[in-house]
Structures are given as C-alpha cells and as structure tokens.
mmCIF file of the N, C-alpha and C atoms, coordinates in Angstrom:
data_MODEL
# 
_entry.id   MODEL 
# 
loop_
_atom_site.group_PDB 
_atom_site.id 
_atom_site.type_symbol 
_atom_site.label_atom_id 
_atom_site.label_alt_id 
_atom_site.label_comp_id 
_atom_site.label_asym_id 
_atom_site.label_entity_id 
_atom_site.label_seq_id 
_atom_site.pdbx_PDB_ins_code 
_atom_site.Cartn_x 
_atom_site.Cartn_y 
_atom_site.Cartn_z 
_atom_site.occupancy 
_atom_site.B_iso_or_equiv 
_atom_site.pdbx_formal_charge 
_atom_site.auth_seq_id 
_atom_site.auth_comp_id 
_atom_site.auth_asym_id 
_atom_site.auth_atom_id 
_atom_site.pdbx_PDB_model_num 
ATOM 1   N N  . UNK A 1 1  ? 0.854   -1.164  0.000   1.00 0.00 ? 1  UNK A N  1 
ATOM 2   C CA . UNK A 1 1  ? 0.000   0.000   0.000   1.00 0.00 ? 1  UNK A CA 1 
ATOM 3   C C  . UNK A 1 1  ? 0.897   1.223   0.000   1.00 0.00 ? 1  UNK A C  1 
ATOM 4   N N  . UNK A 1 2  ? 0.610   2.180   -0.858  1.00 0.00 ? 2  UNK A N  1 
ATOM 5   C CA . UNK A 1 2  ? 1.444   3.380   -0.988  1.00 0.00 ? 2  UNK A CA 1 
ATOM 6   C C  . UNK A 1 2  ? 0.669   4.618   -0.541  1.00 0.00 ? 2  UNK A C  1 
ATOM 7   N N  . UNK A 1 3  ? 1.348   5.499   0.173   1.00 0.00 ? 3  UNK A N  1 
ATOM 8   C CA . UNK A 1 3  ? 0.764   6.761   0.611   1.00 0.00 ? 3  UNK A CA 1 
ATOM 9   C C  . UNK A 1 3  ? 1.828   7.834   0.463   1.00 0.00 ? 3  UNK A C  1 
ATOM 10  N N  . UNK A 1 4  ? 1.508   8.872   -0.282  1.00 0.00 ? 4  UNK A N  1 
ATOM 11  C CA . UNK A 1 4  ? 2.439   9.980   -0.521  1.00 0.00 ? 4  UNK A CA 1 
ATOM 12  C C  . UNK A 1 4  ? 3.782   9.485   -1.047  1.00 0.00 ? 4  UNK A C  1 
ATOM 13  N N  . UNK A 1 5  ? 3.732   8.493   -1.950  1.00 0.00 ? 5  UNK A N  1 
ATOM 14  C CA . UNK A 1 5  ? 4.946   7.998   -2.576  1.00 0.00 ? 5  UNK A CA 1 
ATOM 15  C C  . UNK A 1 5  ? 5.774   7.054   -1.728  1.00 0.00 ? 5  UNK A C  1 
ATOM 16  N N  . UNK A 1 6  ? 5.280   6.675   -0.554  1.00 0.00 ? 6  UNK A N  1 
ATOM 17  C CA . UNK A 1 6  ? 6.019   5.764   0.322   1.00 0.00 ? 6  UNK A CA 1 
ATOM 18  C C  . UNK A 1 6  ? 5.153   4.558   0.650   1.00 0.00 ? 6  UNK A C  1 
ATOM 19  N N  . UNK A 1 7  ? 5.802   3.412   0.756   1.00 0.00 ? 7  UNK A N  1 
ATOM 20  C CA . UNK A 1 7  ? 5.083   2.205   1.125   1.00 0.00 ? 7  UNK A CA 1 
ATOM 21  C C  . UNK A 1 7  ? 4.800   2.226   2.628   1.00 0.00 ? 7  UNK A C  1 
ATOM 22  N N  . UNK A 1 8  ? 3.532   1.956   2.994   1.00 0.00 ? 8  UNK A N  1 
ATOM 23  C CA . UNK A 1 8  ? 3.128   1.986   4.397   1.00 0.00 ? 8  UNK A CA 1 
ATOM 24  C C  . UNK A 1 8  ? 2.328   0.732   4.732   1.00 0.00 ? 8  UNK A C  1 
ATOM 25  N N  . UNK A 1 9  ? 2.261   0.425   6.024   1.00 0.00 ? 9  UNK A N  1 
ATOM 26  C CA . UNK A 1 9  ? 1.448   -0.685  6.504   1.00 0.00 ? 9  UNK A CA 1 
ATOM 27  C C  . UNK A 1 9  ? -0.009  -0.223  6.531   1.00 0.00 ? 9  UNK A C  1 
ATOM 28  N N  . UNK A 1 10 ? -0.836  -0.820  5.684   1.00 0.00 ? 10 UNK A N  1 
ATOM 29  C CA . UNK A 1 10 ? -2.235  -0.401  5.600   1.00 0.00 ? 10 UNK A CA 1 
ATOM 30  C C  . UNK A 1 10 ? -3.008  -0.648  6.894   1.00 0.00 ? 10 UNK A C  1 
ATOM 31  N N  . UNK A 1 11 ? -2.538  -1.565  7.715   1.00 0.00 ? 11 UNK A N  1 
ATOM 32  C CA . UNK A 1 11 ? -3.232  -1.844  8.975   1.00 0.00 ? 11 UNK A CA 1 
ATOM 33  C C  . UNK A 1 11 ? -3.020  -0.744  10.009  1.00 0.00 ? 11 UNK A C  1 
ATOM 34  N N  . UNK A 1 12 ? -1.986  0.060   9.823   1.00 0.00 ? 12 UNK A N  1 
ATOM 35  C CA . UNK A 1 12 ? -1.698  1.111   10.794  1.00 0.00 ? 12 UNK A CA 1 
ATOM 36  C C  . UNK A 1 12 ? -2.356  2.441   10.422  1.00 0.00 ? 12 UNK A C  1 
ATOM 37  N N  . UNK A 1 13 ? -3.034  2.502   9.287   1.00 0.00 ? 13 UNK A N  1 
ATOM 38  C CA . UNK A 1 13 ? -3.657  3.747   8.845   1.00 0.00 ? 13 UNK A CA 1 
ATOM 39  C C  . UNK A 1 13 ? -5.056  3.903   9.431   1.00 0.00 ? 13 UNK A C  1 
ATOM 40  N N  . UNK A 1 14 ? -5.430  5.127   9.693   1.00 0.00 ? 14 UNK A N  1 
ATOM 41  C CA . UNK A 1 14 ? -6.796  5.441   10.109  1.00 0.00 ? 14 UNK A CA 1 
ATOM 42  C C  . UNK A 1 14 ? -7.552  5.912   8.876   1.00 0.00 ? 14 UNK A C  1 
ATOM 43  N N  . UNK A 1 15 ? -8.189  4.969   8.194   1.00 0.00 ? 15 UNK A N  1 
ATOM 44  C CA . UNK A 1 15 ? -8.917  5.283   6.973   1.00 0.00 ? 15 UNK A CA 1 
ATOM 45  C C  . UNK A 1 15 ? -10.367 5.600   7.304   1.00 0.00 ? 15 UNK A C  1 
ATOM 46  N N  . UNK A 1 16 ? -11.001 6.456   6.502   1.00 0.00 ? 16 UNK A N  1 
ATOM 47  C CA . UNK A 1 16 ? -12.408 6.773   6.765   1.00 0.00 ? 16 UNK A CA 1 
ATOM 48  C C  . UNK A 1 16 ? -13.292 5.561   6.487   1.00 0.00 ? 16 UNK A C  1 
ATOM 49  N N  . UNK A 1 17 ? -14.388 5.474   7.202   1.00 0.00 ? 17 UNK A N  1 
ATOM 50  C CA . UNK A 1 17 ? -15.346 4.393   6.991   1.00 0.00 ? 17 UNK A CA 1 
ATOM 51  C C  . UNK A 1 17 ? -16.000 4.575   5.620   1.00 0.00 ? 17 UNK A C  1 
ATOM 52  N N  . UNK A 1 18 ? -16.244 3.487   4.901   1.00 0.00 ? 18 UNK A N  1 
ATOM 53  C CA . UNK A 1 18 ? -16.911 3.610   3.597   1.00 0.00 ? 18 UNK A CA 1 
ATOM 54  C C  . UNK A 1 18 ? -18.396 3.896   3.773   1.00 0.00 ? 18 UNK A C  1 
ATOM 55  N N  . UNK A 1 19 ? -18.985 4.451   2.731   1.00 0.00 ? 19 UNK A N  1 
ATOM 56  C CA . UNK A 1 19 ? -20.430 4.660   2.735   1.00 0.00 ? 19 UNK A CA 1 
ATOM 57  C C  . UNK A 1 19 ? -21.103 3.291   2.665   1.00 0.00 ? 19 UNK A C  1 
ATOM 58  N N  . UNK A 1 20 ? -22.188 3.095   3.394   1.00 0.00 ? 20 UNK A N  1 
ATOM 59  C CA . UNK A 1 20 ? -22.878 1.805   3.310   1.00 0.00 ? 20 UNK A CA 1 
ATOM 60  C C  . UNK A 1 20 ? -23.489 1.615   1.918   1.00 0.00 ? 20 UNK A C  1 
ATOM 61  N N  . UNK A 1 21 ? -23.588 0.359   1.509   1.00 0.00 ? 21 UNK A N  1 
ATOM 62  C CA . UNK A 1 21 ? -24.172 0.051   0.213   1.00 0.00 ? 21 UNK A CA 1 
ATOM 63  C C  . UNK A 1 21 ? -25.671 0.334   0.270   1.00 0.00 ? 21 UNK A C  1 
ATOM 64  N N  . UNK A 1 22 ? -26.188 0.897   -0.801  1.00 0.00 ? 22 UNK A N  1 
ATOM 65  C CA . UNK A 1 22 ? -27.619 1.191   -0.864  1.00 0.00 ? 22 UNK A CA 1 
ATOM 66  C C  . UNK A 1 22 ? -28.417 -0.111  -0.816  1.00 0.00 ? 22 UNK A C  1 
ATOM 67  N N  . UNK A 1 23 ? -29.521 -0.099  -0.094  1.00 0.00 ? 23 UNK A N  1 
ATOM 68  C CA . UNK A 1 23 ? -30.329 -1.314  0.074   1.00 0.00 ? 23 UNK A CA 1 
ATOM 69  C C  . UNK A 1 23 ? -30.802 -1.879  -1.258  1.00 0.00 ? 23 UNK A C  1 
ATOM 70  N N  . UNK A 1 24 ? -31.069 -1.006  -2.231  1.00 0.00 ? 24 UNK A N  1 
ATOM 71  C CA . UNK A 1 24 ? -31.547 -1.498  -3.527  1.00 0.00 ? 24 UNK A CA 1 
ATOM 72  C C  . UNK A 1 24 ? -30.439 -2.189  -4.334  1.00 0.00 ? 24 UNK A C  1 
ATOM 73  N N  . UNK A 1 25 ? -29.184 -1.994  -3.953  1.00 0.00 ? 25 UNK A N  1 
ATOM 74  C CA . UNK A 1 25 ? -28.066 -2.656  -4.633  1.00 0.00 ? 25 UNK A CA 1 
ATOM 75  C C  . UNK A 1 25 ? -27.739 -4.023  -4.022  1.00 0.00 ? 25 UNK A C  1 
ATOM 76  N N  . UNK A 1 26 ? -28.234 -4.292  -2.833  1.00 0.00 ? 26 UNK A N  1 
ATOM 77  C CA . UNK A 1 26 ? -27.899 -5.536  -2.136  1.00 0.00 ? 26 UNK A CA 1 
ATOM 78  C C  . UNK A 1 26 ? -28.292 -6.811  -2.891  1.00 0.00 ? 26 UNK A C  1 
ATOM 79  N N  . UNK A 1 27 ? -29.496 -6.924  -3.460  1.00 0.00 ? 27 UNK A N  1 
ATOM 80  C CA . UNK A 1 27 ? -29.825 -8.167  -4.173  1.00 0.00 ? 27 UNK A CA 1 
ATOM 81  C C  . UNK A 1 27 ? -28.850 -8.470  -5.313  1.00 0.00 ? 27 UNK A C  1 
ATOM 82  N N  . UNK A 1 28 ? -28.481 -7.459  -6.062  1.00 0.00 ? 28 UNK A N  1 
ATOM 83  C CA . UNK A 1 28 ? -27.523 -7.652  -7.155  1.00 0.00 ? 28 UNK A CA 1 
ATOM 84  C C  . UNK A 1 28 ? -26.160 -8.058  -6.611  1.00 0.00 ? 28 UNK A C  1 
ATOM 85  N N  . UNK A 1 29 ? -25.742 -7.424  -5.533  1.00 0.00 ? 29 UNK A N  1 
ATOM 86  C CA . UNK A 1 29 ? -24.461 -7.759  -4.899  1.00 0.00 ? 29 UNK A CA 1 
ATOM 87  C C  . UNK A 1 29 ? -24.450 -9.215  -4.429  1.00 0.00 ? 29 UNK A C  1 
ATOM 88  N N  . UNK A 1 30 ? -25.517 -9.629  -3.742  1.00 0.00 ? 30 UNK A N  1 
ATOM 89  C CA . UNK A 1 30 ? -25.582 -10.998 -3.227  1.00 0.00 ? 30 UNK A CA 1 
ATOM 90  C C  . UNK A 1 30 ? -25.597 -12.020 -4.364  1.00 0.00 ? 30 UNK A C  1 
ATOM 91  N N  . UNK A 1 31 ? -26.241 -11.682 -5.468  1.00 0.00 ? 31 UNK A N  1 
ATOM 92  C CA . UNK A 1 31 ? -26.286 -12.591 -6.610  1.00 0.00 ? 31 UNK A CA 1 
ATOM 93  C C  . UNK A 1 31 ? -24.880 -12.808 -7.175  1.00 0.00 ? 31 UNK A C  1 
ATOM 94  N N  . UNK A 1 32 ? -24.138 -11.734 -7.360  1.00 0.00 ? 32 UNK A N  1 
ATOM 95  C CA . UNK A 1 32 ? -22.766 -11.845 -7.865  1.00 0.00 ? 32 UNK A CA 1 
ATOM 96  C C  . UNK A 1 32 ? -21.892 -12.566 -6.849  1.00 0.00 ? 32 UNK A C  1 
ATOM 97  N N  . UNK A 1 33 ? -22.013 -12.206 -5.579  1.00 0.00 ? 33 UNK A N  1 
ATOM 98  C CA . UNK A 1 33 ? -21.224 -12.848 -4.529  1.00 0.00 ? 33 UNK A CA 1 
ATOM 99  C C  . UNK A 1 33 ? -21.464 -14.352 -4.493  1.00 0.00 ? 33 UNK A C  1 
ATOM 100 N N  . UNK A 1 34 ? -22.725 -14.739 -4.538  1.00 0.00 ? 34 UNK A N  1 
ATOM 101 C CA . UNK A 1 34 ? -23.055 -16.160 -4.455  1.00 0.00 ? 34 UNK A CA 1 
ATOM 102 C C  . UNK A 1 34 ? -22.555 -16.935 -5.669  1.00 0.00 ? 34 UNK A C  1 
ATOM 103 N N  . UNK A 1 35 ? -22.629 -16.329 -6.862  1.00 0.00 ? 35 UNK A N  1 
ATOM 104 C CA . UNK A 1 35 ? -22.146 -17.035 -8.050  1.00 0.00 ? 35 UNK A CA 1 
ATOM 105 C C  . UNK A 1 35 ? -20.631 -17.198 -8.001  1.00 0.00 ? 35 UNK A C  1 
ATOM 106 N N  . UNK A 1 36 ? -19.915 -16.198 -7.516  1.00 0.00 ? 36 UNK A N  1 
ATOM 107 C CA . UNK A 1 36 ? -18.461 -16.313 -7.385  1.00 0.00 ? 36 UNK A CA 1 
ATOM 108 C C  . UNK A 1 36 ? -18.091 -17.323 -6.304  1.00 0.00 ? 36 UNK A C  1 
ATOM 109 N N  . UNK A 1 37 ? -18.861 -17.354 -5.230  1.00 0.00 ? 37 UNK A N  1 
ATOM 110 C CA . UNK A 1 37 ? -18.588 -18.313 -4.156  1.00 0.00 ? 37 UNK A CA 1 
ATOM 111 C C  . UNK A 1 37 ? -18.770 -19.740 -4.650  1.00 0.00 ? 37 UNK A C  1 
ATOM 112 N N  . UNK A 1 38 ? -19.754 -19.981 -5.508  1.00 0.00 ? 38 UNK A N  1 
ATOM 113 C CA . UNK A 1 38 ? -19.957 -21.317 -6.067  1.00 0.00 ? 38 UNK A CA 1 
ATOM 114 C C  . UNK A 1 38 ? -18.735 -21.753 -6.871  1.00 0.00 ? 38 UNK A C  1 
ATOM 115 N N  . UNK A 1 39 ? -18.185 -20.827 -7.651  1.00 0.00 ? 39 UNK A N  1 
ATOM 116 C CA . UNK A 1 39 ? -16.989 -21.143 -8.438  1.00 0.00 ? 39 UNK A CA 1 
ATOM 117 C C  . UNK A 1 39 ? -15.835 -21.484 -7.507  1.00 0.00 ? 39 UNK A C  1 
ATOM 118 N N  . UNK A 1 40 ? -15.613 -20.662 -6.494  1.00 0.00 ? 40 UNK A N  1 
ATOM 119 C CA . UNK A 1 40 ? -14.512 -20.895 -5.560  1.00 0.00 ? 40 UNK A CA 1 
ATOM 120 C C  . UNK A 1 40 ? -14.714 -22.179 -4.765  1.00 0.00 ? 40 UNK A C  1 
ATOM 121 N N  . UNK A 1 41 ? -15.944 -22.449 -4.358  1.00 0.00 ? 41 UNK A N  1 
ATOM 122 C CA . UNK A 1 41 ? -16.221 -23.672 -3.606  1.00 0.00 ? 41 UNK A CA 1 
ATOM 123 C C  . UNK A 1 41 ? -16.007 -24.919 -4.460  1.00 0.00 ? 41 UNK A C  1 
ATOM 124 N N  . UNK A 1 42 ? -16.101 -24.774 -5.781  1.00 0.00 ? 42 UNK A N  1 
ATOM 125 C CA . UNK A 1 42 ? -15.923 -25.903 -6.678  1.00 0.00 ? 42 UNK A CA 1 
ATOM 126 C C  . UNK A 1 42 ? -14.476 -26.263 -6.930  1.00 0.00 ? 42 UNK A C  1 
ATOM 127 N N  . UNK A 1 43 ? -13.552 -25.450 -6.453  1.00 0.00 ? 43 UNK A N  1 
ATOM 128 C CA . UNK A 1 43 ? -12.132 -25.723 -6.650  1.00 0.00 ? 43 UNK A CA 1 
ATOM 129 C C  . UNK A 1 43 ? -11.695 -26.780 -5.651  1.00 0.00 ? 43 UNK A C  1 
ATOM 130 N N  . UNK A 1 44 ? -11.077 -27.824 -6.169  1.00 0.00 ? 44 UNK A N  1 
ATOM 131 C CA . UNK A 1 44 ? -10.594 -28.907 -5.312  1.00 0.00 ? 44 UNK A CA 1 
ATOM 132 C C  . UNK A 1 44 ? -9.231  -28.509 -4.764  1.00 0.00 ? 44 UNK A C  1 
ATOM 133 N N  . UNK A 1 45 ? -9.191  -28.094 -3.518  1.00 0.00 ? 45 UNK A N  1 
ATOM 134 C CA . UNK A 1 45 ? -7.923  -27.642 -2.938  1.00 0.00 ? 45 UNK A CA 1 
ATOM 135 C C  . UNK A 1 45 ? -7.035  -28.804 -2.518  1.00 0.00 ? 45 UNK A C  1 
ATOM 136 N N  . UNK A 1 46 ? -7.500  -30.027 -2.711  1.00 0.00 ? 46 UNK A N  1 
ATOM 137 C CA . UNK A 1 46 ? -6.686  -31.193 -2.390  1.00 0.00 ? 46 UNK A CA 1 
ATOM 138 C C  . UNK A 1 46 ? -5.989  -31.765 -3.624  1.00 0.00 ? 46 UNK A C  1 
ATOM 139 N N  . UNK A 1 47 ? -6.276  -31.172 -4.798  1.00 0.00 ? 47 UNK A N  1 
ATOM 140 C CA . UNK A 1 47 ? -5.665  -31.692 -6.019  1.00 0.00 ? 47 UNK A CA 1 
ATOM 141 C C  . UNK A 1 47 ? -4.196  -31.282 -6.076  1.00 0.00 ? 47 UNK A C  1 
ATOM 142 N N  . UNK A 1 48 ? -3.370  -32.095 -6.755  1.00 0.00 ? 48 UNK A N  1 
ATOM 143 C CA . UNK A 1 48 ? -1.942  -31.755 -6.835  1.00 0.00 ? 48 UNK A CA 1 
ATOM 144 C C  . UNK A 1 48 ? -1.725  -30.474 -7.632  1.00 0.00 ? 48 UNK A C  1 
ATOM 145 N N  . UNK A 1 49 ? -0.676  -29.776 -7.285  1.00 0.00 ? 49 UNK A N  1 
ATOM 146 C CA . UNK A 1 49 ? -0.337  -28.538 -7.983  1.00 0.00 ? 49 UNK A CA 1 
ATOM 147 C C  . UNK A 1 49 ? 0.306   -28.901 -9.309  1.00 0.00 ? 49 UNK A C  1 
ATOM 148 N N  . UNK A 1 50 ? -0.147  -28.248 -10.366 1.00 0.00 ? 50 UNK A N  1 
ATOM 149 C CA . UNK A 1 50 ? 0.429   -28.474 -11.693 1.00 0.00 ? 50 UNK A CA 1 
ATOM 150 C C  . UNK A 1 50 ? 1.405   -27.343 -11.963 1.00 0.00 ? 50 UNK A C  1 
ATOM 151 N N  . UNK A 1 51 ? 2.626   -27.700 -12.286 1.00 0.00 ? 51 UNK A N  1 
ATOM 152 C CA . UNK A 1 51 ? 3.662   -26.707 -12.550 1.00 0.00 ? 51 UNK A CA 1 
ATOM 153 C C  . UNK A 1 51 ? 3.966   -26.720 -14.038 1.00 0.00 ? 51 UNK A C  1 
ATOM 154 N N  . UNK A 1 52 ? 4.027   -25.547 -14.644 1.00 0.00 ? 52 UNK A N  1 
ATOM 155 C CA . UNK A 1 52 ? 4.375   -25.438 -16.057 1.00 0.00 ? 52 UNK A CA 1 
ATOM 156 C C  . UNK A 1 52 ? 5.761   -26.032 -16.280 1.00 0.00 ? 52 UNK A C  1 
ATOM 157 N N  . UNK A 1 53 ? 5.992   -26.699 -17.429 1.00 0.00 ? 53 UNK A N  1 
ATOM 158 C CA . UNK A 1 53 ? 7.278   -27.366 -17.675 1.00 0.00 ? 53 UNK A CA 1 
ATOM 159 C C  . UNK A 1 53 ? 8.495   -26.471 -17.474 1.00 0.00 ? 53 UNK A C  1 
ATOM 160 N N  . UNK A 1 54 ? 8.428   -25.222 -17.924 1.00 0.00 ? 54 UNK A N  1 
ATOM 161 C CA . UNK A 1 54 ? 9.598   -24.348 -17.776 1.00 0.00 ? 54 UNK A CA 1 
ATOM 162 C C  . UNK A 1 54 ? 9.895   -24.046 -16.308 1.00 0.00 ? 54 UNK A C  1 
ATOM 163 N N  . UNK A 1 55 ? 8.874   -23.958 -15.486 1.00 0.00 ? 55 UNK A N  1 
ATOM 164 C CA . UNK A 1 55 ? 9.070   -23.733 -14.055 1.00 0.00 ? 55 UNK A CA 1 
ATOM 165 C C  . UNK A 1 55 ? 9.609   -25.015 -13.416 1.00 0.00 ? 55 UNK A C  1 
ATOM 166 N N  . UNK A 1 56 ? 9.091   -26.150 -13.867 1.00 0.00 ? 56 UNK A N  1 
ATOM 167 C CA . UNK A 1 56 ? 9.544   -27.430 -13.333 1.00 0.00 ? 56 UNK A CA 1 
ATOM 168 C C  . UNK A 1 56 ? 11.050  -27.595 -13.552 1.00 0.00 ? 56 UNK A C  1 
ATOM 169 N N  . UNK A 1 57 ? 11.547  -27.175 -14.721 1.00 0.00 ? 57 UNK A N  1 
ATOM 170 C CA . UNK A 1 57 ? 12.983  -27.250 -15.008 1.00 0.00 ? 57 UNK A CA 1 
ATOM 171 C C  . UNK A 1 57 ? 13.780  -26.399 -14.030 1.00 0.00 ? 57 UNK A C  1 
ATOM 172 N N  . UNK A 1 58 ? 13.284  -25.211 -13.738 1.00 0.00 ? 58 UNK A N  1 
ATOM 173 C CA . UNK A 1 58 ? 13.978  -24.311 -12.809 1.00 0.00 ? 58 UNK A CA 1 
ATOM 174 C C  . UNK A 1 58 ? 14.008  -24.931 -11.416 1.00 0.00 ? 58 UNK A C  1 
ATOM 175 N N  . UNK A 1 59 ? 12.892  -25.525 -10.997 1.00 0.00 ? 59 UNK A N  1 
ATOM 176 C CA . UNK A 1 59 ? 12.821  -26.152 -9.678  1.00 0.00 ? 59 UNK A CA 1 
ATOM 177 C C  . UNK A 1 59 ? 13.828  -27.292 -9.594  1.00 0.00 ? 59 UNK A C  1 
ATOM 178 N N  . UNK A 1 60 ? 13.901  -28.100 -10.641 1.00 0.00 ? 60 UNK A N  1 
ATOM 179 C CA . UNK A 1 60 ? 14.845  -29.220 -10.641 1.00 0.00 ? 60 UNK A CA 1 
ATOM 180 C C  . UNK A 1 60 ? 16.290  -28.734 -10.604 1.00 0.00 ? 60 UNK A C  1 
ATOM 181 N N  . UNK A 1 61 ? 16.578  -27.647 -11.317 1.00 0.00 ? 61 UNK A N  1 
ATOM 182 C CA . UNK A 1 61 ? 17.946  -27.114 -11.362 1.00 0.00 ? 61 UNK A CA 1 
ATOM 183 C C  . UNK A 1 61 ? 18.383  -26.560 -10.013 1.00 0.00 ? 61 UNK A C  1 
ATOM 184 N N  . UNK A 1 62 ? 17.448  -26.023 -9.254  1.00 0.00 ? 62 UNK A N  1 
ATOM 185 C CA . UNK A 1 62 ? 17.802  -25.380 -7.985  1.00 0.00 ? 62 UNK A CA 1 
ATOM 186 C C  . UNK A 1 62 ? 17.630  -26.303 -6.786  1.00 0.00 ? 62 UNK A C  1 
ATOM 187 N N  . UNK A 1 63 ? 17.127  -27.504 -7.025  1.00 0.00 ? 63 UNK A N  1 
ATOM 188 C CA . UNK A 1 63 ? 16.932  -28.446 -5.915  1.00 0.00 ? 63 UNK A CA 1 
ATOM 189 C C  . UNK A 1 63 ? 18.279  -28.910 -5.375  1.00 0.00 ? 63 UNK A C  1 
ATOM 190 N N  . UNK A 1 64 ? 18.366  -29.125 -4.052  1.00 0.00 ? 64 UNK A N  1 
ATOM 191 C CA . UNK A 1 64 ? 19.645  -29.563 -3.469  1.00 0.00 ? 64 UNK A CA 1 
ATOM 192 C C  . UNK A 1 64 ? 20.025  -30.968 -3.885  1.00 0.00 ? 64 UNK A C  1 
# 
C-alpha cells in the first residue's frame, strides 16, 4: 500500500469508513457474490499442484 509515494502498513492507517451500500443494490451484490462463491467452492484444494514445464525445469535445477 502506498501513501504519498512511500510504502506503508495499511493496517496502521486510520482510513475513513466507507459509505454503506444502498439497500436497492444488495440483491444484485448478493447474486454476484453467491455465483463467485460457487466457483470458488468448486475448486478442489486437495488436487496436486500443476507446474508449467519451464518452471519445473527451474525447480529441478535449484533443488539440493
């Protein structure tokens, strides 16, 4: 996070509170949120990681 050209810890900043979302926008927001959550929930986080061949070569070269 950058402030006045310097990198700062965003957790240490006192930022203003955002405006609340308008009630009429909530149904649309929830629809998009739920569809994205379905996609994320469908990802199998137990599947093996696939590494591109060029990266695999680098990993093998740098392995002890």
